[in-house]
Coordinates of C-alpha atoms and ligand atoms in Angstrom, one line a residue:
X21 CA -1.3 -25.2 7.3
X22 CA -4.9 -26.1 6.8
X23 CA -6.7 -29.2 5.8
X24 CA -5.6 -29.0 2.2
X25 CA -1.9 -28.6 1.7
X26 CA -0.9 -26.2 -1.1
X27 CA -0.6 -28.1 -4.3
X28 CA 2.9 -26.7 -4.8
X29 CA 4.0 -28.2 -1.6
X30 CA 2.6 -31.5 -2.7
X31 CA 4.6 -31.4 -5.8
X32 CA 8.0 -30.4 -4.4
X33 CA 9.3 -28.8 -1.2
X34 CA 10.0 -25.4 -2.6
X35 CA 7.2 -22.9 -2.3
X36 CA 5.5 -22.3 -5.7
X37 CA 6.7 -19.2 -7.4
X38 CA 4.4 -17.3 -9.7
X39 CA 4.9 -13.8 -10.7
X40 CA 5.6 -13.0 -7.1
X41 CA 6.7 -9.5 -6.5
X42 CA 9.1 -10.7 -3.8
X43 CA 9.9 -14.2 -4.8
X44 CA 10.0 -13.8 -8.6
X45 CA 13.6 -13.8 -9.8
X46 CA 13.5 -12.4 -13.3
X47 CA 16.9 -13.7 -14.1
X48 CA 16.2 -17.3 -13.1
X49 CA 15.5 -19.3 -16.2
X50 CA 13.9 -22.1 -14.0
X51 CA 11.3 -19.7 -12.8
X52 CA 10.7 -18.3 -16.3
X53 CA 10.2 -21.8 -17.7
X54 CA 7.9 -22.6 -14.8
X55 CA 5.9 -19.4 -15.6
X56 CA 5.3 -20.6 -19.1
X57 CA 4.5 -24.1 -18.2
X58 CA 2.0 -22.6 -15.8
X59 CA 0.4 -20.6 -18.6
X60 CA 0.3 -23.8 -20.6
X61 CA -1.4 -25.6 -17.8
X62 CA -4.3 -23.2 -17.6
X63 CA -4.5 -23.3 -21.4
X64 CA -4.8 -27.0 -21.4
X65 CA -7.4 -27.0 -18.8
X66 CA -9.3 -24.4 -20.8
X67 CA -9.3 -26.9 -23.7
X68 CA -10.8 -29.5 -21.5
X69 CA -7.7 -31.7 -21.0
X70 CA -7.5 -33.7 -17.9
X71 CA -6.2 -32.2 -14.7
X72 CA -2.6 -33.0 -13.7
X73 CA -2.7 -36.1 -11.4
X74 CA -0.5 -34.4 -8.9
X75 CA -3.6 -32.6 -7.6
X76 CA -5.9 -35.2 -6.4
X77 CA -9.6 -34.7 -6.2
X78 CA -10.9 -33.9 -2.7
X79 CA -13.7 -36.0 -1.3
X80 CA -16.3 -33.5 -2.4
X81 CA -15.1 -33.7 -6.0
X82 CA -13.3 -30.4 -5.8
X83 CA -9.6 -30.1 -6.6
X84 CA -6.7 -27.8 -6.4
X85 CA -5.1 -26.7 -9.6
X86 CA -1.6 -25.4 -9.7
X87 CA -2.7 -22.0 -9.1
X88 CA -6.4 -22.3 -8.1
X89 CA -9.1 -24.3 -6.7
X90 CA -11.6 -25.9 -8.8
X91 CA -15.0 -26.3 -7.3
X92 CA -16.7 -29.6 -7.8
X93 CA -18.1 -29.8 -11.3
X94 CA -21.8 -29.3 -11.4
X95 CA -21.8 -27.0 -8.4
X96 CA -23.1 -23.5 -8.5
X97 CA -22.9 -20.9 -5.9
X98 CA -26.3 -19.9 -4.7
X99 CA -26.2 -17.3 -1.9
X100 CA -24.9 -19.1 1.1
X101 CA -25.0 -22.6 -0.2
X102 CA -23.7 -24.6 -2.9
X103 CA -26.5 -26.4 -4.8
X104 CA -25.6 -29.4 -7.0
X105 CA -27.1 -29.7 -10.4
X106 CA -27.6 -33.4 -11.0
X107 CA -26.0 -34.7 -14.2
X108 CA -28.4 -34.5 -17.1
X109 CA -30.7 -37.5 -17.2
X110 CA -30.1 -40.0 -20.0
X111 CA -32.0 -38.9 -23.1
X112 CA -33.4 -41.5 -25.4
X113 CA -32.4 -40.8 -28.9
X114 CA -34.8 -41.3 -31.8
X115 CA -33.4 -44.7 -32.6
X116 CA -34.1 -45.9 -29.0
X117 CA -30.5 -46.1 -27.7
X118 CA -30.0 -44.1 -24.5
X119 CA -27.6 -41.2 -24.9
X120 CA -25.7 -41.3 -21.6
X121 CA -24.6 -38.2 -20.1
X122 CA -20.8 -37.5 -20.3
X123 CA -18.9 -39.1 -17.5
X124 CA -18.4 -36.4 -14.8
X125 CA -16.8 -36.4 -11.4
X126 CA -18.5 -38.4 -8.6
X127 CA -21.6 -36.6 -7.3
X128 CA -21.0 -35.7 -3.7
X129 CA -23.5 -37.2 -1.4
X130 CA -24.4 -34.1 0.7
X131 CA -24.1 -30.4 -0.2
X132 CA -21.1 -28.7 1.2
X133 CA -21.7 -25.3 2.6
X134 CA -20.2 -22.4 0.9
X135 CA -18.7 -21.3 4.1
X136 CA -16.6 -24.4 4.1
X137 CA -15.7 -24.1 0.6
X138 CA -14.8 -20.5 1.0
X139 CA -12.7 -21.3 4.0
X140 CA -10.6 -24.0 2.3
X141 CA -10.4 -21.8 -0.8
X142 CA -9.4 -18.6 1.1
X143 CA -6.7 -20.8 2.7
X144 CA -5.3 -21.6 -0.6
X145 CA -5.7 -18.0 -1.7
X146 CA -4.0 -16.7 1.4
X147 CA -1.0 -18.9 0.5
X148 CA -0.9 -17.2 -2.8
X149 CA -1.2 -13.7 -1.5
X150 CA 2.5 -13.1 -1.8
X151 CA 2.6 -14.4 -5.3
X152 CA -0.2 -12.8 -7.1
X153 CA -0.7 -13.8 -10.6
X154 CA -3.9 -14.1 -12.5
X155 CA -5.6 -17.5 -13.0
X156 CA -8.3 -18.2 -15.5
X157 CA -10.8 -18.5 -12.7
X158 CA -10.2 -14.9 -11.5
X159 CA -12.6 -12.1 -12.3
X160 CA -11.0 -8.9 -13.4
X161 CA -13.0 -5.8 -13.4
X162 CA -11.7 -2.4 -14.5
X163 CA -13.1 0.6 -12.6
X164 CA -13.0 3.9 -14.6
X165 CA -14.4 7.4 -14.6
X166 CA -13.3 10.9 -14.1
X167 CA -11.2 11.9 -11.0
X168 CA -13.5 12.2 -8.1
X169 CA -16.2 10.0 -9.4
X170 CA -15.6 7.7 -6.5
X171 CA -13.6 4.8 -8.0
X172 CA -11.2 4.4 -5.1
X173 CA -14.1 4.8 -2.6
X174 CA -16.0 2.1 -4.5
X175 CA -13.1 -0.3 -4.4
X176 CA -12.4 0.3 -0.8
X177 CA -16.0 -0.6 0.0
X178 CA -15.2 -4.2 -1.1
X179 CA -11.4 -4.5 -0.5
X180 CA -10.5 -4.7 3.2
X181 CA -6.8 -3.9 2.5
X182 CA -6.7 -0.1 2.8
X183 CA -6.6 2.0 -0.2
X184 CA -5.6 5.6 -0.8
X185 CA -8.6 7.6 -1.4
X186 CA -8.6 11.1 -3.0
X187 CA -5.1 10.8 -4.4
X188 CA -3.3 8.2 -6.3
X189 CA 0.1 6.6 -5.9
X190 CA 1.6 9.7 -7.4
X191 CA 5.3 8.8 -7.3
X192 CA 4.9 5.3 -8.4
X193 CA 5.7 3.9 -11.7
X194 CA 2.0 3.4 -12.6
X195 CA -1.2 5.1 -11.8
X196 CA -3.0 1.9 -12.1
X197 CA -3.8 0.2 -8.8
X198 CA -4.9 -3.4 -8.5
X199 CA -6.8 -4.8 -5.6
X200 CA -8.7 -7.9 -4.9
X201 CA -11.2 -9.6 -2.7
X202 CA -12.8 -13.0 -2.5
X203 CA -16.4 -13.1 -3.7
X204 CA -18.3 -16.4 -3.8
X205 CA -15.0 -18.3 -3.6
X206 CA -13.5 -16.5 -6.6
X207 CA -10.8 -13.8 -6.5
X208 CA -12.2 -10.6 -7.9
X209 CA -9.7 -8.1 -8.9
X210 CA -10.6 -4.5 -9.2
X211 CA -8.4 -2.3 -11.3
X212 CA -8.4 1.3 -10.1
X213 CA -7.6 3.5 -13.2
X214 CA -6.9 7.2 -13.2
X215 CA -9.3 9.5 -15.1
X216 CA -8.2 11.5 -18.2
X217 CA -8.3 14.7 -16.1
X218 CA -5.7 14.1 -13.5
X219 CA -3.9 17.3 -12.4
X220 CA -0.7 15.5 -11.7
X221 CA -0.4 13.5 -14.9
X222 CA -0.9 14.3 -18.5
X223 CA -3.6 12.4 -20.5
X224 CA -0.9 10.9 -22.6
X225 CA 0.9 9.5 -19.5
X226 CA -2.5 8.2 -18.2
X227 CA -3.2 6.5 -21.5
X228 CA 0.2 5.0 -21.6
X229 CA -0.3 3.6 -18.1
X230 CA -3.9 2.3 -18.6
X231 CA -3.1 0.9 -22.1
X232 CA 0.1 -0.7 -20.8
X233 CA -1.7 -2.4 -18.0
X234 CA -4.5 -3.7 -20.1
X235 CA -2.1 -4.9 -22.9
X236 CA 0.0 -6.7 -20.3
X237 CA -3.0 -8.4 -18.7
X238 CA -4.3 -9.5 -22.1
X239 CA -1.0 -10.8 -23.2
X240 CA -1.0 -13.0 -20.1
X241 CA -4.4 -14.3 -20.9
X242 CA -6.0 -12.4 -18.1
X243 CA -9.3 -11.1 -19.6
X244 CA -11.6 -8.6 -18.2
X245 CA -15.0 -9.6 -17.0
X246 CA -16.4 -6.2 -17.4
X247 CA -15.9 -2.5 -16.7
X248 CA -17.6 -0.4 -14.2
X249 CA -17.8 3.3 -15.4
X250 CA -18.6 5.6 -12.5
X251 CA -20.4 8.9 -13.0
X252 CA -21.3 11.6 -10.5
X253 CA -25.0 12.1 -10.5
X254 CA -24.6 15.3 -8.6
X255 CA -23.2 17.0 -11.7
X256 CA -25.9 19.0 -13.2
X257 CA -24.6 18.6 -16.7
X258 CA -21.8 16.7 -18.3
X259 CA -18.8 19.0 -18.0
X260 CA -15.9 19.3 -20.5
X261 CA -13.6 16.9 -18.8
X262 CA -16.4 14.4 -18.1
X263 CA -17.3 14.4 -21.7
X264 CA -13.6 14.1 -22.8
X265 CA -13.1 11.2 -20.4
X266 CA -16.2 9.5 -21.6
X267 CA -15.0 9.8 -25.3
X268 CA -11.6 8.3 -24.3
X269 CA -13.3 5.5 -22.4
X270 CA -15.4 4.6 -25.4
X271 CA -12.4 4.5 -27.6
X272 CA -10.5 2.4 -25.2
X273 CA -13.3 -0.2 -25.0
X274 CA -14.6 -0.2 -28.6
X275 CA -18.2 -0.9 -29.5
X276 CA -17.9 -4.7 -29.1
X277 CA -17.2 -4.6 -25.4
X278 CA -19.8 -2.0 -24.5
X279 CA -22.2 -4.8 -23.5
X280 CA -20.0 -5.6 -20.5
X281 CA -20.0 -2.1 -19.3
X282 CA -21.9 -1.0 -16.3
X283 CA -22.6 2.7 -16.0
X284 CA -23.0 3.3 -12.3
X285 CA -24.1 6.6 -11.0
X286 CA -22.5 7.8 -7.7
X287 CA -22.7 10.7 -5.4
X288 CA -26.5 10.3 -4.8
X289 CA -25.9 11.8 -1.4
X290 CA -23.6 14.8 -0.7
X291 CA -21.3 14.8 2.3
X292 CA -24.0 16.4 4.5
X293 CA -26.3 13.4 3.8
X294 CA -28.7 15.4 1.5
X295 CA -29.8 13.1 -1.2
X296 CA -30.6 14.0 -4.8
X297 CA -34.3 13.2 -5.4
X298 CA -34.9 10.2 -7.4
X299 CA -36.9 12.3 -10.0
X300 CA -33.9 14.7 -10.5
X301 CA -31.4 11.9 -10.8
X302 CA -33.5 9.9 -13.0
X303 CA -34.2 12.9 -15.2
X304 CA -30.3 13.4 -15.5
X305 CA -29.9 9.7 -16.3
X306 CA -32.6 9.9 -19.0
X307 CA -30.9 12.8 -20.5
X308 CA -27.5 11.0 -20.5
X309 CA -29.1 7.9 -22.1
X310 CA -31.1 10.0 -24.6
X311 CA -28.1 11.9 -25.9
X312 CA -26.1 10.3 -28.5
X313 CA -22.6 11.7 -27.6
X314 CA -23.3 10.7 -23.9
X315 CA -24.6 7.3 -23.0
X316 CA -27.0 7.0 -25.8
X317 CA -25.0 4.8 -28.1
X318 CA -23.7 2.8 -25.2
X319 CA -27.0 1.7 -23.8
X320 CA -28.2 0.8 -27.3
X321 CA -25.1 -1.6 -27.4
X322 CA -25.8 -3.3 -24.2
X323 CA -24.3 -1.1 -21.5
X324 CA -26.3 -1.2 -18.3
X325 CA -27.1 1.8 -16.2
X326 CA -27.3 1.2 -12.4
X327 CA -27.5 3.3 -9.3
X328 CA -24.8 2.9 -6.8
X329 CA -26.0 4.3 -3.5
X330 CA -22.5 4.3 -1.9
X331 CA -23.2 1.2 0.3
X332 CA -21.2 -1.9 0.3
X333 CA -24.3 -4.0 -0.6
X334 CA -24.7 -1.8 -3.7
X335 CA -21.1 -2.1 -4.7
X336 CA -21.3 -5.9 -4.2
X337 CA -24.5 -6.0 -6.3
X338 CA -22.8 -4.3 -9.2
X339 CA -19.7 -6.6 -9.1
X340 CA -22.0 -9.6 -8.6
X341 CA -23.8 -8.6 -11.7
X342 CA -20.6 -8.8 -13.8
X343 CA -19.6 -12.0 -11.8
X344 CA -22.8 -13.8 -12.7
X345 CA -22.3 -13.1 -16.5
X346 CA -19.1 -14.9 -16.5
X347 CA -18.2 -12.9 -19.6
X348 CA -14.7 -12.3 -20.8
X349 CA -14.2 -9.2 -23.0
X350 CA -11.3 -8.0 -25.0
X351 CA -11.1 -4.2 -25.4
X352 CA -10.3 -2.5 -28.6
X353 CA -7.0 -1.2 -27.2
X354 CA -6.0 -4.7 -26.1
X355 CA -6.7 -6.1 -29.5
X356 CA -5.0 -3.4 -31.3
X357 CA -1.9 -3.5 -29.2
X358 CA -1.5 -7.1 -28.8
X359 CA -3.2 -8.9 -31.6
X360 CA -2.6 -6.3 -34.2
X361 CA 0.7 -5.2 -32.8
X362 CA 0.0 -1.5 -33.4
X363 CA 2.1 1.3 -32.0
X364 CA 0.3 3.2 -29.3
X365 CA -0.3 6.2 -31.6
X366 CA -2.1 3.9 -34.1
X367 CA -4.7 2.9 -31.6
X368 CA -8.1 4.4 -31.6
X369 CA -7.8 5.7 -28.1
X370 CA -4.5 7.5 -28.8
X371 CA -6.0 8.9 -32.0
X372 CA -9.0 10.2 -30.0
X373 CA -6.6 11.8 -27.6
X374 CA -4.7 13.3 -30.4
X375 CA -7.9 14.8 -31.8
X376 CA -8.6 16.2 -28.3
X377 CA -5.0 17.6 -28.3
X378 CA -5.5 19.2 -31.7
X379 CA -8.8 20.7 -30.6
X380 CA -7.2 22.1 -27.6
X381 CA -4.3 23.4 -29.5
X382 CA -6.5 25.2 -31.9
X383 CA -8.4 26.8 -29.1
X384 CA -5.1 28.1 -27.5
X385 CA -4.0 29.3 -31.0
X386 CA -7.2 31.1 -31.4
X387 CA -6.8 32.8 -28.1
X388 CA -3.2 33.7 -28.9
X389 CA -4.4 35.4 -32.1
X390 CA -6.9 37.3 -30.0
X391 CA -4.0 38.4 -27.7
X392 CA -2.1 39.8 -30.6
X393 CA -5.1 42.2 -31.5
X394 CA -5.3 43.2 -27.8
X395 CA -1.6 43.9 -27.8
X396 CA -1.9 46.3 -30.7
X397 CA -4.6 48.1 -28.9
X398 CA -2.7 48.2 -25.6
X399 CA 0.5 49.6 -27.4
X400 CA -1.6 52.2 -29.1
X401 CA -3.2 53.2 -25.9
X402 CA 0.2 53.0 -24.2
X403 CA -1.3 50.9 -21.4
X404 CA 1.8 49.5 -19.6
X405 CA -0.1 47.3 -17.2
X406 CA -2.3 45.8 -19.8
X407 CA 0.7 45.1 -22.0
X408 CA 2.4 43.2 -19.2
X409 CA -0.7 41.2 -18.5
X410 CA -1.1 40.3 -22.2
X411 CA 2.6 39.3 -22.3
X412 CA 2.1 37.0 -19.3
X413 CA -1.0 35.5 -21.0
X414 CA 1.0 35.0 -24.2
X415 CA 3.7 33.1 -22.5
X416 CA 1.1 31.0 -20.7
X417 CA -0.7 30.1 -23.9
X418 CA 2.4 29.3 -25.7
X419 CA 3.4 26.9 -23.0
X420 CA 0.1 25.2 -23.2
X421 CA 0.5 24.9 -26.9
X422 CA 4.0 23.4 -26.5
X423 CA 2.6 21.0 -24.0
X424 CA 0.0 19.6 -26.6
X425 CA 2.9 19.1 -28.9
X426 CA 4.9 17.3 -26.3
X427 CA 1.9 15.1 -25.4
X428 CA 1.4 14.2 -29.0
X429 CA 5.0 13.3 -29.2
X430 CA 4.7 11.2 -26.0
X431 CA 2.1 9.0 -27.7
X432 CA 4.5 8.0 -30.4
X433 CA 5.6 4.9 -28.5
X434 CA 5.0 1.2 -28.4
X435 CA 4.6 -1.4 -25.6
X436 CA 8.3 -2.3 -25.7
X437 CA 9.3 1.3 -25.2
X438 CA 6.8 1.8 -22.4
X439 CA 8.0 -1.4 -20.7
X440 CA 11.6 -0.1 -20.9
X441 CA 10.5 3.3 -19.6
X442 CA 8.7 1.6 -16.7
X443 CA 11.6 -0.7 -15.9
X444 CA 13.9 2.4 -15.8
X445 CA 11.4 4.3 -13.6
X446 CA 11.1 1.4 -11.3
X447 CA 14.8 1.0 -11.0
X448 CA 15.1 4.7 -10.2
X449 CA 12.3 4.3 -7.6
X450 CA 14.1 1.4 -6.0
X451 CA 17.3 3.3 -6.0
X452 CA 15.6 6.1 -4.2
X453 CA 14.1 3.6 -1.7
X454 CA 17.4 2.1 -1.1
X455 CA 18.9 5.6 -0.6
X456 CA 16.2 6.5 1.9
X457 CA 16.6 3.1 3.6
X458 CA 20.2 3.7 4.0
X459 CA 19.6 7.1 5.5
X460 CA 17.2 5.6 8.0
X461 CA 19.7 2.9 8.8
X462 CA 22.3 5.5 9.4
X463 CA 19.9 7.3 11.7
X464 CA 19.2 4.0 13.5
X465 CA 22.9 3.3 13.8
X466 CA 23.6 6.8 15.2
X467 CA 20.8 6.3 17.8
X468 CA 22.2 2.9 18.6
X469 CA 25.7 4.4 19.1
X470 CA 24.4 7.1 21.2
X471 CA 22.6 4.6 23.3
X472 CA 25.7 2.5 23.8
X473 CA 27.8 5.6 24.7
X474 CA 25.1 6.7 27.1
X475 CA 25.0 3.2 28.8
X476 CA 28.8 3.1 29.2
X477 CA 28.7 6.6 30.7
X478 CA 26.0 5.3 33.1
X479 CA 28.3 2.4 34.0
X480 CA 31.1 4.7 34.7
X481 CA 29.1 7.0 36.9
X482 CA 27.8 3.9 38.8
X483 CA 31.3 2.7 39.4
X484 CA 32.4 6.2 40.6
X485 CA 29.6 6.3 43.0
X486 CA 30.3 2.9 44.4
X487 CA 33.9 3.8 44.9
X488 CA 32.9 7.0 46.7
X489 CA 30.7 5.0 49.0
X490 CA 33.4 2.5 49.8
X491 CA 35.9 5.4 50.5
X492 CA 33.3 7.0 52.8
X493 CA 32.7 3.8 54.7
X494 CA 36.4 3.3 55.2
X495 CA 36.9 6.8 56.5
X496 CA 34.0 6.4 58.8
X497 CA 35.3 3.2 60.1
X498 CA 38.8 4.8 60.6
X499 CA 37.3 7.7 62.6
X500 CA 35.2 5.5 64.7
X501 CA 38.3 3.4 65.5
X502 CA 40.2 6.5 66.4
X503 CA 37.5 7.7 68.6
X504 CA 37.1 4.4 70.4
X505 CA 40.9 4.4 70.9
X506 CA 40.9 7.9 72.3
X507 CA 37.9 7.2 74.6
X508 CA 39.6 4.1 75.9
X509 CA 42.7 6.0 76.6
X510 CA 40.8 8.8 78.5
X511 CA 38.8 6.1 80.4
X512 CA 42.1 4.5 81.4
X513 CA 43.5 8.0 82.5
X514 CA 40.3 8.5 84.5
X515 CA 40.8 5.2 86.2
X516 CA 44.4 5.9 87.1
X517 CA 44.1 9.6 88.1
X518 CA 43.7 10.2 91.8
X519 CA 43.2 13.9 91.9
X520 CA 39.5 14.7 91.9
X521 CA 40.0 18.1 90.1
X522 CA 42.0 16.5 87.3
X523 CA 39.5 13.7 87.1
X524 CA 36.7 16.1 86.7
X525 CA 38.6 17.9 84.2
X526 CA 39.2 14.8 82.1
X527 CA 35.6 13.8 82.6
X528 CA 34.5 17.1 81.2
X529 CA 36.9 16.7 78.2
X530 CA 35.4 13.2 77.6
X531 CA 31.9 14.6 77.4
X532 CA 32.9 17.4 75.3
X533 CA 34.7 15.0 73.0
X534 CA 31.7 12.6 72.8
X535 CA 29.4 15.5 71.9
X536 CA 31.9 16.6 69.3
X537 CA 31.9 13.2 67.9
X538 CA 28.1 12.9 67.8
X539 CA 28.0 16.2 65.9
X540 CA 30.6 14.9 63.4
X541 CA 28.5 11.7 62.9
X542 CA 25.3 13.7 62.4
X543 CA 27.0 15.9 59.8
X544 CA 28.4 13.0 58.0
X545 CA 25.0 11.4 58.0
X546 CA 23.4 14.5 56.5
X547 CA 26.0 14.8 53.9
X548 CA 25.5 11.1 53.0
X549 CA 21.7 11.6 52.7
X550 CA 22.2 14.6 50.5
X551 CA 24.6 12.6 48.3
X552 CA 22.1 9.8 48.2
X553 CA 19.3 12.1 47.1
X554 CA 21.4 13.7 44.4
X555 CA 22.3 10.3 43.2
X556 CA 18.7 9.1 43.0
X557 CA 17.7 12.3 41.2
X558 CA 20.5 11.7 38.8
X559 CA 19.3 8.2 38.2
X560 CA 15.8 9.4 37.5
X561 CA 17.2 11.8 35.0
X562 CA 19.2 9.0 33.4
X563 CA 16.3 6.7 33.2
X564 CA 14.3 9.4 31.5
X565 CA 17.0 10.0 29.1
X566 CA 17.3 6.3 28.5
X567 CA 13.5 6.0 27.8
X568 CA 13.7 9.0 25.5
X569 CA 16.5 7.4 23.5
X570 CA 14.6 4.1 23.4
X571 CA 11.6 5.9 22.0
X572 CA 13.7 7.6 19.4
X573 CA 15.2 4.3 18.4
X574 CA 11.7 2.8 18.2
X575 CA 10.5 5.7 16.0
X576 CA 13.5 5.2 13.7
X577 CA 12.7 1.4 13.5
X578 CA 9.1 2.1 12.8
X579 CA 10.1 4.5 10.0
X580 CA 12.3 1.7 8.6
X581 CA 9.4 -0.8 8.8
X582 CA 7.0 1.6 7.1
X583 CA 9.5 2.3 4.4
X584 CA 10.0 -1.5 3.8
X585 CA 6.2 -2.0 3.6
X586 CA 6.0 0.9 1.1
X587 CA 8.7 -0.7 -0.9
X588 CA 6.9 -3.9 -0.9
X589 CA 3.6 -2.2 -1.9
X590 CA 5.2 -0.1 -4.6
X591 CA 6.9 -3.0 -6.1
X592 CA 3.4 -4.6 -6.5
X593 CA 2.6 -2.0 -9.0
X594 CA 5.3 -2.7 -11.3
X595 CA 3.7 -4.6 -14.1
X596 CA 6.8 -6.5 -14.6
X597 CA 6.5 -8.0 -11.2
X598 CA 2.8 -8.8 -12.1
X599 CA 3.2 -10.2 -15.5
X600 CA 6.7 -11.5 -15.5
X601 CA 9.0 -11.3 -18.4
X602 CA 6.1 -11.3 -21.0
X603 CA 6.8 -7.9 -22.5
X604 CA 9.9 -9.2 -24.0
X605 CA 7.7 -10.9 -26.5
X606 CA 6.3 -7.7 -27.9
Ligands
LIG701 N1 -21.0 12.3 -1.3 C1 -20.4 11.3 -1.8 N2 -19.1 11.4 -1.9 C2 -18.4 10.4 -2.5 C3 -19.0 9.3 -3.1 N3 -18.0 8.5 -3.5 C4 -16.8 9.1 -3.4 N4 -17.1 10.3 -2.6 C5 -16.0 11.3 -2.3 O1 -15.5 11.9 -3.4 C6 -14.1 12.1 -3.3 C7 -13.4 11.4 -4.4 O2 -13.5 10.0 -4.2 P1 -12.4 9.0 -4.8 O3 -12.9 7.7 -4.5 O4 -11.1 9.4 -4.4 O5 -12.6 9.4 -6.4 P2 -11.7 8.8 -7.6 O6 -10.8 9.9 -8.1 O7 -12.6 8.4 -8.6 O8 -10.9 7.6 -7.1 C8 -13.8 11.5 -1.9 O9 -13.7 12.6 -1.1 C9 -14.9 10.6 -1.6 O10 -15.1 10.6 -0.2 C10 -20.4 9.2 -3.0 O11 -21.1 8.2 -3.5 N5 -21.1 10.2 -2.4
LIG702 MG1 -8.8 7.4 -7.0

């Protein structure tokens, strides 16, 4: 633990539980009450009440709150250093009495480097990493734009934790991804939202996801600092889906928040490194800004157009722009869902989507009418192939029309229903994860059992080998003894036998016998060596098999770990884990 103990640990021994995806127990009333008291705390602080005394001021005047670190009052971050603004000098009022400045915290004697501040702060932040909940000091920025505009790429420039680029978290309960990094000692959350042109999700589903996330954030007093809307400058003209996406975006925000929108152009360089000339790009921007349905009205209402060249510095500059404004915006969709308690289909954004759907439906119906005419012609011409094709087209258009009806129906919902849907989806996801985990565990167990079986087999073989060796040794010893005995007897006979001819005969026998014995020994030795080689070869095989098994076990274990990581990650996207029990209030 660092220099500054976590405030929660000062207060009591238990680690502090915010809306932690892992720690947060939704059924625990103690936790729920703590959550609400936490909200209260930040609210009190916002109103200028004194800080709780449990979090003593540091020697530089800074202080830890329950959830966050408060830099010393009067300090501002300037590049790499914190500069201290002296308290305002006493002004002399007209009547001559000095108007003393409000009593503030003690002025630190020497400036503290930002590095030190960031270090202590990131320590406290790191401690909170497992329990992410928003505090009022956090900066939340939504990143929007069509699919492929570069939202995920933009975010991954700033967030070190890796992020899926190119495709979203398809199977998860929400298409909204939240990431954060620390900028100038403040946590900056970047919200990756899907565009209204996703091939895997219908627009109504996307609207539900985005609206739900924004509403949940707002109902937890987490306000956006701004929105970054990314646009591909490489597009020669505003395509149908880009325009549609922009229309939806404007309705989500509403006019009043347009001054916190940054319209950032991306894709200035293609993948081969060929740049779009500034003149061309600027001409396109001018056209966008000059056209009313495009960015025209937006820029008039304070949206800012910037160029994002794809570098980290450029991304940071854009974020810093919003950071420096210290603005807090409420989007129309948030106001309408939370403050006005409207159903989703009564919000401006949903109505815009419904209009889009009606427009689409009319288009398909017009095409269907055209098909009928063609069909008449095809029948009169007796063109079988054409008829078949027309029939196929008809089915396709009818399906598309039905889809627009289904989407319109899907919008007839409210936050409570979405929350319930999400909870159900999340439970299902968890169930699937559990099932998968169980399967992996089974695999792992099977591998373990196989390994055990193999090891006991090895032991059995080892014992058999030992036994064989012992028997061989004993037999050899017996043979040697028999030979020695026989030799001794022959020697004895030689000594006692007087007849030279017989002596020679015995001598000859003895030599023959010795030779025979030598041969026997040699053969035994050869057989032993062959046996030994076979044994070693067998052992090598066994070792390889053992290593193979170990590798398989390791792979199964890795799969398990990856799955667990995935489970943890996925559970982070469940807004319930983010925002706690709040939806119950809707
Ligand atoms: N040339 C170029 N490619 C980019 C840029 N930003 C993103 N891309 C690529 O565009 C594709 C889509 O980007 P992604 O970040 O997934 O878009 P998203 O759908 O908005 O999240 C990816 O292949 C990126 O590598 C950029 O500024 N220039
Ligand atoms: Mg993306």
